[in-house]
Structure formats: structure tokens, C-alpha cells
CSV table of C-alpha atoms in Angstrom, one decimal:
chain,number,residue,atom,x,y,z
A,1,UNK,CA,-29.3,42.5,15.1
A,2,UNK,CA,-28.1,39.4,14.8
A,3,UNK,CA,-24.2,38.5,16.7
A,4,UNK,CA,-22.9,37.1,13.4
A,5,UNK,CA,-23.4,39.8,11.4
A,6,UNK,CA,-20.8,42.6,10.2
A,7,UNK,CA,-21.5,46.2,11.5
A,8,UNK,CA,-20.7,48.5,8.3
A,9,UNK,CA,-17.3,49.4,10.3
A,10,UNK,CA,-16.4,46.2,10.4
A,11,UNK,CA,-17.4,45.7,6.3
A,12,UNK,CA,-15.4,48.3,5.3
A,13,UNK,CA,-12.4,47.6,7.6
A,14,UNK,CA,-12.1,43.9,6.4
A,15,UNK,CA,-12.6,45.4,2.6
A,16,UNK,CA,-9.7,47.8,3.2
A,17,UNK,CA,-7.6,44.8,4.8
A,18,UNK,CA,-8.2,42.2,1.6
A,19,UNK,CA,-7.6,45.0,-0.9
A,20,UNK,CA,-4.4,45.9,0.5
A,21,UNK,CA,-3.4,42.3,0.6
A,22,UNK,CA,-4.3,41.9,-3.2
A,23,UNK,CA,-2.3,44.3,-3.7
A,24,UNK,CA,1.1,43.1,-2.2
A,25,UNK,CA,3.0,40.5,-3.4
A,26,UNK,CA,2.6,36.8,-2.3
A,27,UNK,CA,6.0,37.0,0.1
A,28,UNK,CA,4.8,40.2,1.6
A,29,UNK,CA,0.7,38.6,2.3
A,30,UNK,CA,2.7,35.6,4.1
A,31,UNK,CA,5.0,37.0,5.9
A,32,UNK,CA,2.7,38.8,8.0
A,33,UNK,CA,2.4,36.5,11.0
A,34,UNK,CA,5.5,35.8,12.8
A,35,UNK,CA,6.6,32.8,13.8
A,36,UNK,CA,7.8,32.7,17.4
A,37,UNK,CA,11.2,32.7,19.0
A,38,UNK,CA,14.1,35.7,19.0
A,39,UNK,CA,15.3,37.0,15.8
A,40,UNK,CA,18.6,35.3,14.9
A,41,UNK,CA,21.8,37.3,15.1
A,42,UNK,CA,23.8,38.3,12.5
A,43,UNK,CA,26.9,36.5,12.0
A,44,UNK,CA,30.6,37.4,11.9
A,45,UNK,CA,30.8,36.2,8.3
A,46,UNK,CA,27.5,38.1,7.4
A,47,UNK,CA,28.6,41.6,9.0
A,48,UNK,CA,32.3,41.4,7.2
A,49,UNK,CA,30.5,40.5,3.9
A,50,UNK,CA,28.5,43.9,4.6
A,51,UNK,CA,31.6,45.4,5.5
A,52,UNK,CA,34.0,44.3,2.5
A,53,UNK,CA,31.1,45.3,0.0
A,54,UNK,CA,30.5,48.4,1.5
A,55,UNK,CA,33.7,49.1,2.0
A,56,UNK,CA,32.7,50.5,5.3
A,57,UNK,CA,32.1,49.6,8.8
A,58,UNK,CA,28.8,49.5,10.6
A,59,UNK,CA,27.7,49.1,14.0
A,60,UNK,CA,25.4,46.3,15.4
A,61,UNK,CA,22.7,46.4,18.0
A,62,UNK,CA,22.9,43.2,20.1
A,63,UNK,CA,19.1,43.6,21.7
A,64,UNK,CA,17.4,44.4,17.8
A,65,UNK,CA,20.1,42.3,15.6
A,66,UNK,CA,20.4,44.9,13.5
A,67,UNK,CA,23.4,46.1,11.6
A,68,UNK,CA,23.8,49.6,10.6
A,69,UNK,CA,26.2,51.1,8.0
A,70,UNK,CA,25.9,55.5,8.1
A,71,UNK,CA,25.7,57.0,5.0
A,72,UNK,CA,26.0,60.6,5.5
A,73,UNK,CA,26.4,63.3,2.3
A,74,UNK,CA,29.3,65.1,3.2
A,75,UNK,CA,30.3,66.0,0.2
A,76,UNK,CA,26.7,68.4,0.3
A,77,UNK,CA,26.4,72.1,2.0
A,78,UNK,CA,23.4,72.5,3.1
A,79,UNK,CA,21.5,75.7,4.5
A,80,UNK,CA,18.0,76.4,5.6
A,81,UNK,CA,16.4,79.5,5.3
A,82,UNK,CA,19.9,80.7,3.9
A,83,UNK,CA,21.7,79.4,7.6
A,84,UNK,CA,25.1,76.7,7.1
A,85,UNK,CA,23.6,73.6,8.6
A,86,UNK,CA,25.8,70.6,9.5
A,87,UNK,CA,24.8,67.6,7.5
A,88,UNK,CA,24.3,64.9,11.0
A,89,UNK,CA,20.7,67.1,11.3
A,90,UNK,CA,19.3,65.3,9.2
A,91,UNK,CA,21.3,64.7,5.8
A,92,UNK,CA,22.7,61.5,6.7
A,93,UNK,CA,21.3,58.1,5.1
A,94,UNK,CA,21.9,54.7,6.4
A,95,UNK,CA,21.7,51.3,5.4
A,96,UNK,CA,20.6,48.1,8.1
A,97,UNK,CA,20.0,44.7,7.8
A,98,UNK,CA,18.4,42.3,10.4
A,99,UNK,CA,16.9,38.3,9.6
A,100,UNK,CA,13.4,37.5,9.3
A,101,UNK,CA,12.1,35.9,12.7
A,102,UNK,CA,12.2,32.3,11.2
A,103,UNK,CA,16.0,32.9,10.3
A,104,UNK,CA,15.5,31.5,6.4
A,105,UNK,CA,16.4,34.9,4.8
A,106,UNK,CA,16.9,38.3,6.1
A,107,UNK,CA,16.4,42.5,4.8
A,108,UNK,CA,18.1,45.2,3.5
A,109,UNK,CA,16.1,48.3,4.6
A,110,UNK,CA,17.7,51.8,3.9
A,111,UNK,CA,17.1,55.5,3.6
A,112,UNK,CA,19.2,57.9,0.7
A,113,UNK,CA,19.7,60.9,1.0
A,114,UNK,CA,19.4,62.2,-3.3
A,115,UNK,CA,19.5,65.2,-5.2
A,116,UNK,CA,16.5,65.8,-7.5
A,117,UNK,CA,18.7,64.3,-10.3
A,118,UNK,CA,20.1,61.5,-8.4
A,119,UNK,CA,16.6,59.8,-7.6
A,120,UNK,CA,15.8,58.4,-11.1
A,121,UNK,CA,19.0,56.9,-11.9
A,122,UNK,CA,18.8,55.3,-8.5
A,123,UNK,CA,15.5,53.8,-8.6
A,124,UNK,CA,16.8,52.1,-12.3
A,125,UNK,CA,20.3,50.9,-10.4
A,126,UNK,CA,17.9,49.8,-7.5
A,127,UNK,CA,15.7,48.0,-9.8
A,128,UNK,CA,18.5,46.8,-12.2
A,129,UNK,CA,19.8,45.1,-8.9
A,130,UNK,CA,16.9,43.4,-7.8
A,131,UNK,CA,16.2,45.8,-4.6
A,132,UNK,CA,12.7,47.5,-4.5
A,133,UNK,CA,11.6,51.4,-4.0
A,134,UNK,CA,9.5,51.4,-0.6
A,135,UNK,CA,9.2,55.6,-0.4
A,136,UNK,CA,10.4,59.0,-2.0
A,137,UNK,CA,9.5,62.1,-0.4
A,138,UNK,CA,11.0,65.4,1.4
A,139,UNK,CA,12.2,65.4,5.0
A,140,UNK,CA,12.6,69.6,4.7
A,141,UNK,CA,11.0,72.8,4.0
A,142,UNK,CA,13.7,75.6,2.8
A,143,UNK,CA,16.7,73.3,2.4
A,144,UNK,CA,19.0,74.5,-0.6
A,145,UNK,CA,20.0,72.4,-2.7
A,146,UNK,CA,16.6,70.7,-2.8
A,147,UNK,CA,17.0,67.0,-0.9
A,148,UNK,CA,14.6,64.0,-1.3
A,149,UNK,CA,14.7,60.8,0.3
A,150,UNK,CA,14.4,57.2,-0.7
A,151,UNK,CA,13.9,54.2,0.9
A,152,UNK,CA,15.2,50.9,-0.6
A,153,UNK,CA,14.7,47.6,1.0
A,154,UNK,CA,15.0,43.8,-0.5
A,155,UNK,CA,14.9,40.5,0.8
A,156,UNK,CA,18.0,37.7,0.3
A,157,UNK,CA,21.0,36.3,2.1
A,158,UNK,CA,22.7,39.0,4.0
A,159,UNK,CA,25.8,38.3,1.7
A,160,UNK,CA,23.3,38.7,-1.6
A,161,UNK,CA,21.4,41.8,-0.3
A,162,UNK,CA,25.3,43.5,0.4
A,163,UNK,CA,25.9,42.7,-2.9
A,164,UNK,CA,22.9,44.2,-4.2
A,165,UNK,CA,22.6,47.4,-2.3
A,166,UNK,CA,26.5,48.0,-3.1
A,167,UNK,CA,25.9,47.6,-6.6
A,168,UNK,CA,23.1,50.0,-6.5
A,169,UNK,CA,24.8,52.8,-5.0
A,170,UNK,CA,28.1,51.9,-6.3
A,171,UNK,CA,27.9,54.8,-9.1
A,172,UNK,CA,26.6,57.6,-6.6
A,173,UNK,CA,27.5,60.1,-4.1
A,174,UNK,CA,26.0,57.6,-1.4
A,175,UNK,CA,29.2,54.7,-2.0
A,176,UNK,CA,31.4,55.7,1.2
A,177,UNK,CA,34.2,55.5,-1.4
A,178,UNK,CA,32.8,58.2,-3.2
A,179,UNK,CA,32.4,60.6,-0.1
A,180,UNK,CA,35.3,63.0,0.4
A,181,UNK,CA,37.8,62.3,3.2
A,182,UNK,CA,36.5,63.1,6.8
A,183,UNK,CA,36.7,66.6,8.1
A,184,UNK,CA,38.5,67.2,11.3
A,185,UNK,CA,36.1,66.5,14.3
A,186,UNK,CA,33.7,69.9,15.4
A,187,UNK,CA,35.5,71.6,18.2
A,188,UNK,CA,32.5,72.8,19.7
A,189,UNK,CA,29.7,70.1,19.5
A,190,UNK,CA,26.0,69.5,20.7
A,191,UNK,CA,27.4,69.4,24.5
A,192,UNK,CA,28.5,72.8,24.3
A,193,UNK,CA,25.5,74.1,21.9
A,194,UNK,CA,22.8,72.5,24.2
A,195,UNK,CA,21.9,72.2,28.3
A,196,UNK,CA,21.6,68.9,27.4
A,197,UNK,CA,20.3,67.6,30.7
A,198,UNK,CA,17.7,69.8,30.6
A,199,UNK,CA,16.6,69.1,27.0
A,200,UNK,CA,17.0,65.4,28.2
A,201,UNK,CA,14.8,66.2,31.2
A,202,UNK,CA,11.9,67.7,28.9
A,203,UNK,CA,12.1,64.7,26.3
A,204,UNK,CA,12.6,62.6,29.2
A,205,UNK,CA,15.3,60.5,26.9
A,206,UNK,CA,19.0,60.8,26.6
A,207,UNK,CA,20.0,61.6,23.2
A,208,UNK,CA,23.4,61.4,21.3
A,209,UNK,CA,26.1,64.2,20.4
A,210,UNK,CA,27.2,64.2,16.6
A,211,UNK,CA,29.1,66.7,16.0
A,212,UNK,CA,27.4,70.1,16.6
A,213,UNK,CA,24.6,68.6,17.1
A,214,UNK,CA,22.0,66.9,19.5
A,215,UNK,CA,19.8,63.9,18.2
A,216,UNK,CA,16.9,61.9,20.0
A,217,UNK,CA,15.8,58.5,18.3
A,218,UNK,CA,13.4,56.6,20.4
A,219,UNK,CA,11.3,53.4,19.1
A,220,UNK,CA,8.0,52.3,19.4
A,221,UNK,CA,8.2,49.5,22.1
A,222,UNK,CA,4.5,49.6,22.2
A,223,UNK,CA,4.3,48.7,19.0
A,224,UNK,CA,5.3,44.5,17.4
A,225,UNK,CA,5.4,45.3,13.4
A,226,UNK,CA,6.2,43.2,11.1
A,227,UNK,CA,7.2,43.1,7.6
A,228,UNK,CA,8.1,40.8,4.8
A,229,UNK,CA,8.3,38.4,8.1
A,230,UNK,CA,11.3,40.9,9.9
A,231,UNK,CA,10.2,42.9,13.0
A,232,UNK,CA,10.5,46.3,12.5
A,233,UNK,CA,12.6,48.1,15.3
A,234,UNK,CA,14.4,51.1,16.2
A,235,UNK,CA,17.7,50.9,14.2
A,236,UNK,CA,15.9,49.4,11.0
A,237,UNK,CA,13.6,52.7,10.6
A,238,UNK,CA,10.9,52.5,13.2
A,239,UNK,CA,11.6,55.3,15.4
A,240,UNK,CA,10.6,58.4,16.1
A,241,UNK,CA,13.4,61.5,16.2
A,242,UNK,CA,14.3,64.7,17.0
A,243,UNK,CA,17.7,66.8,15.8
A,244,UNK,CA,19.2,69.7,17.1
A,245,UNK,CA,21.1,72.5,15.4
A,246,UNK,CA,22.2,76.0,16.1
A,247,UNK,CA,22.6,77.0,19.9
A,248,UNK,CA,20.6,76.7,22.9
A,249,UNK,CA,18.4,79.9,22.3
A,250,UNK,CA,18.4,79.7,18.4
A,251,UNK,CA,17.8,76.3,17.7
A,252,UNK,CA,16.6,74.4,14.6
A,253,UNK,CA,14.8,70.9,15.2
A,254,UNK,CA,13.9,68.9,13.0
A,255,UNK,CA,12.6,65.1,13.2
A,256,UNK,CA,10.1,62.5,12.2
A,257,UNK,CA,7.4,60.7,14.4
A,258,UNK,CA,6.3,57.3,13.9
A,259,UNK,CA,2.7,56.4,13.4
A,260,UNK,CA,-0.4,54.3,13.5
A,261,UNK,CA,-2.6,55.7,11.0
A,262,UNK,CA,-5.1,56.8,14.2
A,263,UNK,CA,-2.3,58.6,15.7
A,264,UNK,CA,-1.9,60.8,12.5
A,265,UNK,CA,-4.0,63.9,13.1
A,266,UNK,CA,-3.5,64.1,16.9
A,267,UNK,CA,0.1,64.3,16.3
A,268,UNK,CA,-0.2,67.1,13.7
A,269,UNK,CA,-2.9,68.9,15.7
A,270,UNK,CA,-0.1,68.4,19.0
A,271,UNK,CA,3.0,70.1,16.3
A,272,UNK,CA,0.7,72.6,15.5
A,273,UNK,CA,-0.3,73.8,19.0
A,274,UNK,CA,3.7,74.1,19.6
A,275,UNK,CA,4.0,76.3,16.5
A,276,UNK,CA,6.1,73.4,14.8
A,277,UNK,CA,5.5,73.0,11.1
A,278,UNK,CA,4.7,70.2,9.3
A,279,UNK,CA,6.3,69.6,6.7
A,280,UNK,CA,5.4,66.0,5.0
A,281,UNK,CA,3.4,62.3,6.1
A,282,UNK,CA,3.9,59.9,4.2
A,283,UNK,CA,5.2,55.7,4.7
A,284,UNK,CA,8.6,54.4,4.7
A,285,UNK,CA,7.7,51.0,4.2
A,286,UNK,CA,5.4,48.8,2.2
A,287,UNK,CA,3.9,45.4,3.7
A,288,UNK,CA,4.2,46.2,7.4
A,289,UNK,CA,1.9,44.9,9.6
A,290,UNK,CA,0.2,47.3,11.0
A,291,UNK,CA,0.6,49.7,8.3
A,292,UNK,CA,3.4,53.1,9.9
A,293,UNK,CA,3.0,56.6,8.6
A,294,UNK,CA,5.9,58.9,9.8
A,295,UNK,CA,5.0,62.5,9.9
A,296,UNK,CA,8.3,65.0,9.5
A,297,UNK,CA,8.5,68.5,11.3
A,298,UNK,CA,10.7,71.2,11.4
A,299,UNK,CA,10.7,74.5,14.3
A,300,UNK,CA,13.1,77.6,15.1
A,301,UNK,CA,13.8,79.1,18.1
A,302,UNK,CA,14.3,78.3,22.0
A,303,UNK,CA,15.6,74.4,22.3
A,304,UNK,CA,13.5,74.2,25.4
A,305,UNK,CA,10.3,75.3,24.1
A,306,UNK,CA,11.4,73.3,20.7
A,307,UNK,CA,11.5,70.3,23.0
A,308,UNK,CA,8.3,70.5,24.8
A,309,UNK,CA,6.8,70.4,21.4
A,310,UNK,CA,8.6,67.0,20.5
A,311,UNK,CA,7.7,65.3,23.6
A,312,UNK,CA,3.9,66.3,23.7
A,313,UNK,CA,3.8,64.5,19.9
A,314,UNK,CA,5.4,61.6,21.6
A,315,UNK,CA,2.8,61.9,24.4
A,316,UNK,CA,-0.3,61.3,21.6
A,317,UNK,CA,1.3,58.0,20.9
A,318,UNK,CA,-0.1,54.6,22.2
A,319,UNK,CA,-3.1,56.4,23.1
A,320,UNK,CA,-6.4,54.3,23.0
A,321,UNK,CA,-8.0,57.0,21.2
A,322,UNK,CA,-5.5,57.0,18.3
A,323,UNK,CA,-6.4,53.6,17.0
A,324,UNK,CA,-8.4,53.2,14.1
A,325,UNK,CA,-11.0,51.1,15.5
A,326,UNK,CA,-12.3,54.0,17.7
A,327,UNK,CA,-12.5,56.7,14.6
A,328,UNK,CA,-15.8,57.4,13.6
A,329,UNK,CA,-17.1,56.1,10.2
């Protein structure tokens, strides 16, 4: 065989890679390659123009340039299985926004947290707004009342895109202004629910208390993925996670892992092994470069052994057998 020509991997993979691009819009096909240089921060006027439309106040992470407004649905009460569970395990949206690496425009990327009868009328206020629908699916298995999820993102000035997004959710439960008042603070939280160090010693991260419960994000530093000419980071939805509820021996975890499309069935095969259900894969973005899929889980019982299964799936990550070009065809 000649060096110049395809091997039928190669034909297919480049037919794959120009159908998806015919399939995007223009801005997302170009944006693909990033220029070099640091992503530009945010600036004081950008994050209080976030703030005042919001009506809320974010938090901003220096080393990603990201800014990050919560959006949790307090005014839900949740259970699983029939079980109270506090709404930071995983019923709390968020909203980010972070410049494109060339500093002429920047993203709104966010994740809802909807009713079954709050997701059409969002997607129409998203829409109506100019802001795009990315994703809708479940996080859960036997969560009453039923919860989906749905990613927004859009691309603007920051100023515009705070506009937009407030607009959007202006009308729903998700407007902070909309959310009933604060309870008091949890007297007994994660620290007290968990042995956290040995939890952190197994996951071999330090997670975050919220309330009464314990919560792992961790980012794919491995990883440089771009989309709609933004790099893709921790706090602007590329991350893997793992949430804690209960106590130490009756524990509910719940999370999402982050994912190169090779990674996909070693991950679920690793859940599995651990006797941790799987409960949906899907995306959560559109135009990123390489393409993420995000797998979500969901176990009961000893934290310990709950957190040995987290960490192997994290362990099947980055491995050189997980990328597509080594899959057999």
C-alpha cells in the first residue's frame, strides 16, 4: 500500500469529522482552533452587569476566568426512593461566563434545573432571547417530583449575554428573586455526616462542605477543549463530580464523569464493577472540540466503598486505550 493513501479508519474518521462540521454553524466550525495567549479576565464592569441583572452575586475563579452565579431550587423537596434529600446533591443549577481566547466576545454556559412542565416554556424564553438549547436530559433515577436538566449557552458581550439569560429565566422558578428566602444554615453538615479525610484519602481530592452534604468537582486538566473559541474548564461545566448525602454508613452519591467518547464504556464497565448504577450519557455541549460526553451515576450505601467506585471511574480517564483512534473498526 501506498503512504498516501487513507486506511478505511482513517476514511471514516475524516467522514465523521466533515459531517459534523456541516452540521454546525459557521461561528462554531471557526472557532475551533484557538488562538494563543491567556484567556482575558472578566472585568469589574462585566461581573456587576452579571450581578445587577441577576440580581445576584457570583463568585469568580482567577486561574479559569470564569464567573459563576448558583442557582439552586430551593423552593423544591426532593426525595429518592421516598428518602428527604437536600437540594446541594445535586438540584442546584448555575450559570458562568468566561471570554473567548481572542477576547472579542465571550459565553454564557448554564445548567437548569426544570420540572417536566418548566422545560418547554424555557426553551421558547431561551430561544425568544437569542440564547441556544445545548442538552435536556435526567441527572436521576427515583427522584420525585420528576427533574430534567437543560443546558443553555450563547455567545455576546458579557453585558448582552446577562441580559439575555436574565430575560430568559426572568419568569421561572430559576430567577434568584423568585427563590424563597434562605433557610437557616444546616446544624449538622457534611463534616459531621462524613470522615471526610478518609473519603478525601480514597478520591485522593479535597472536596467542599454544602450544607449536609459532601461534593467532589475535579476537571479534566488533561484535556484543552474548546468551543465556540472559549476553553472549556472546570467551573464552566467540564468537570467530573461526586455528591454525598445521608451519613457515613448510609450514604447516597451521586455525580457525573466527563468524557472522551473512548473513555465511555470503560467508565460504565468501572460503575458497574462497583455496583453503581448508571443512570444517563449524554452531551452537555454542542461544538466542542474534542466532542465530551458526561455519563451520570447514582449508588447507596457505605461512603467508603461509594468512593472507591468514584475514583476507579476517574482512574479509566486519560488512558491511551480510551481514545478513539485505538477502537477497533
Amino acid at each position: 500500500m501506498e503512504t498516501n493513501q487513507y486506511t478505511r479508519r482513517q476514511a471514516l474518521q475524516a467522514t465523521a469529522v466533515l459531517g459534523t462540521a456541516l452540521l454546525l454553524p459557521v461561528s462554531y466550525v471557526n472557532a475551533v482552533t484557538p488562538p494563543p495567549g491567556k484567556t482575558p479576565p472578566l472585568t469589574a464592569d462585566e461581573i456587576a452587569a452579571v450581578d445587577a441583572a441577576l440580581g445576584k452575586k457570583g463568585s469568580y475563579k482567577d486561574t479559569e476566568q470564569v464567573y459563576t452565579t448558583p442557582l439552586p431550587r430551593n423552593d423544591l423537596k426532593m426525595k429518592i426512593k421516598g428518602e428527604p434529600i437536600p437540594i446541594p446533591f445535586g438540584f442546584g443549577g448555575w450559570v458562568s461566563f468566561k471570554k473567548t481566547a481572542d477576547g472579542k466576545s465571550a459565553m454564557v454556559m448554564s445548567d437548569t434545573v426544570l420540572q417536566m412542565e418548566e422545560v418547554n416554556p424555557l426553551i421558547s424564553a431561551a430561544h425568544a432571547n437569542g440564547l441556544e438549547i445545548a442538552a435536556i436530559h435526567n441527572h436521576f433515577f427515583y427522584e420525585e417530583p420528576r427533574i430534567f436538566y437543560m443546558h443553555i449557552h450563547g455567545i455576546g458581550t458579557v453585558a448582552e449575554l446577562a441580559k439575555k439569560y436574565a430575560d430568559t429565566i426572568r419568569d421561572s422558578k430559576l430567577f434568584p428573586a423568585n427563590q424563597p428566602a434562605p433557610t437557616a444554615p444546616a446544624t449538622i453538615t457534611g463534616k459531621e455526616n462524613f470522615d471526610l479525610p478518609a473519603l478525601d484519602a480514597i478520591v485522593r481530592y479535597t472536596g467542599t462542605v454544602n450544607g449536609p452534604t459532601y461534593k467532589y468537582t475535579i476537571g479534566r486538566a488533561d484535556l484543552k477543549i474548546m468551543a465556540m473559541g472559549v476553553e472549556m474548564t472546570t467551573n464552566i461545566g467540564l468537570n467530573s463530580w461526586a455528591s454525598f448525602a445521608g451519613r457515613q454508613d448510609d450514604a447516597h452519591i451521586a455525580g457525573d464523569i466527563a468524557m472522551l467518547q473512548g473513555e465511555v464504556n470503560s467508565v460504565i464497565k468501572t460503575l458497574r464493577a462497583h455496583n453503581l448504577e448508571v443512570v444517563a450519557v449524554h452531551n452537555h455541549m454542542l461544538g466542542d472540540d474534542p466532542h465530551m460526553i458526561f455519563l451520570h451515576y447514582y449508588g447507596r450505601g457505605n461512603a467508603t466503598t461509594l468512593a472507591q467506585g468514584f475514583r476507579a471511574a476517574l482512574d479509566v480517564l486519560g488512558k491511551k486505550d480510551g481514545d478513539m483512534d485505538n477502537m477497533k473498526m
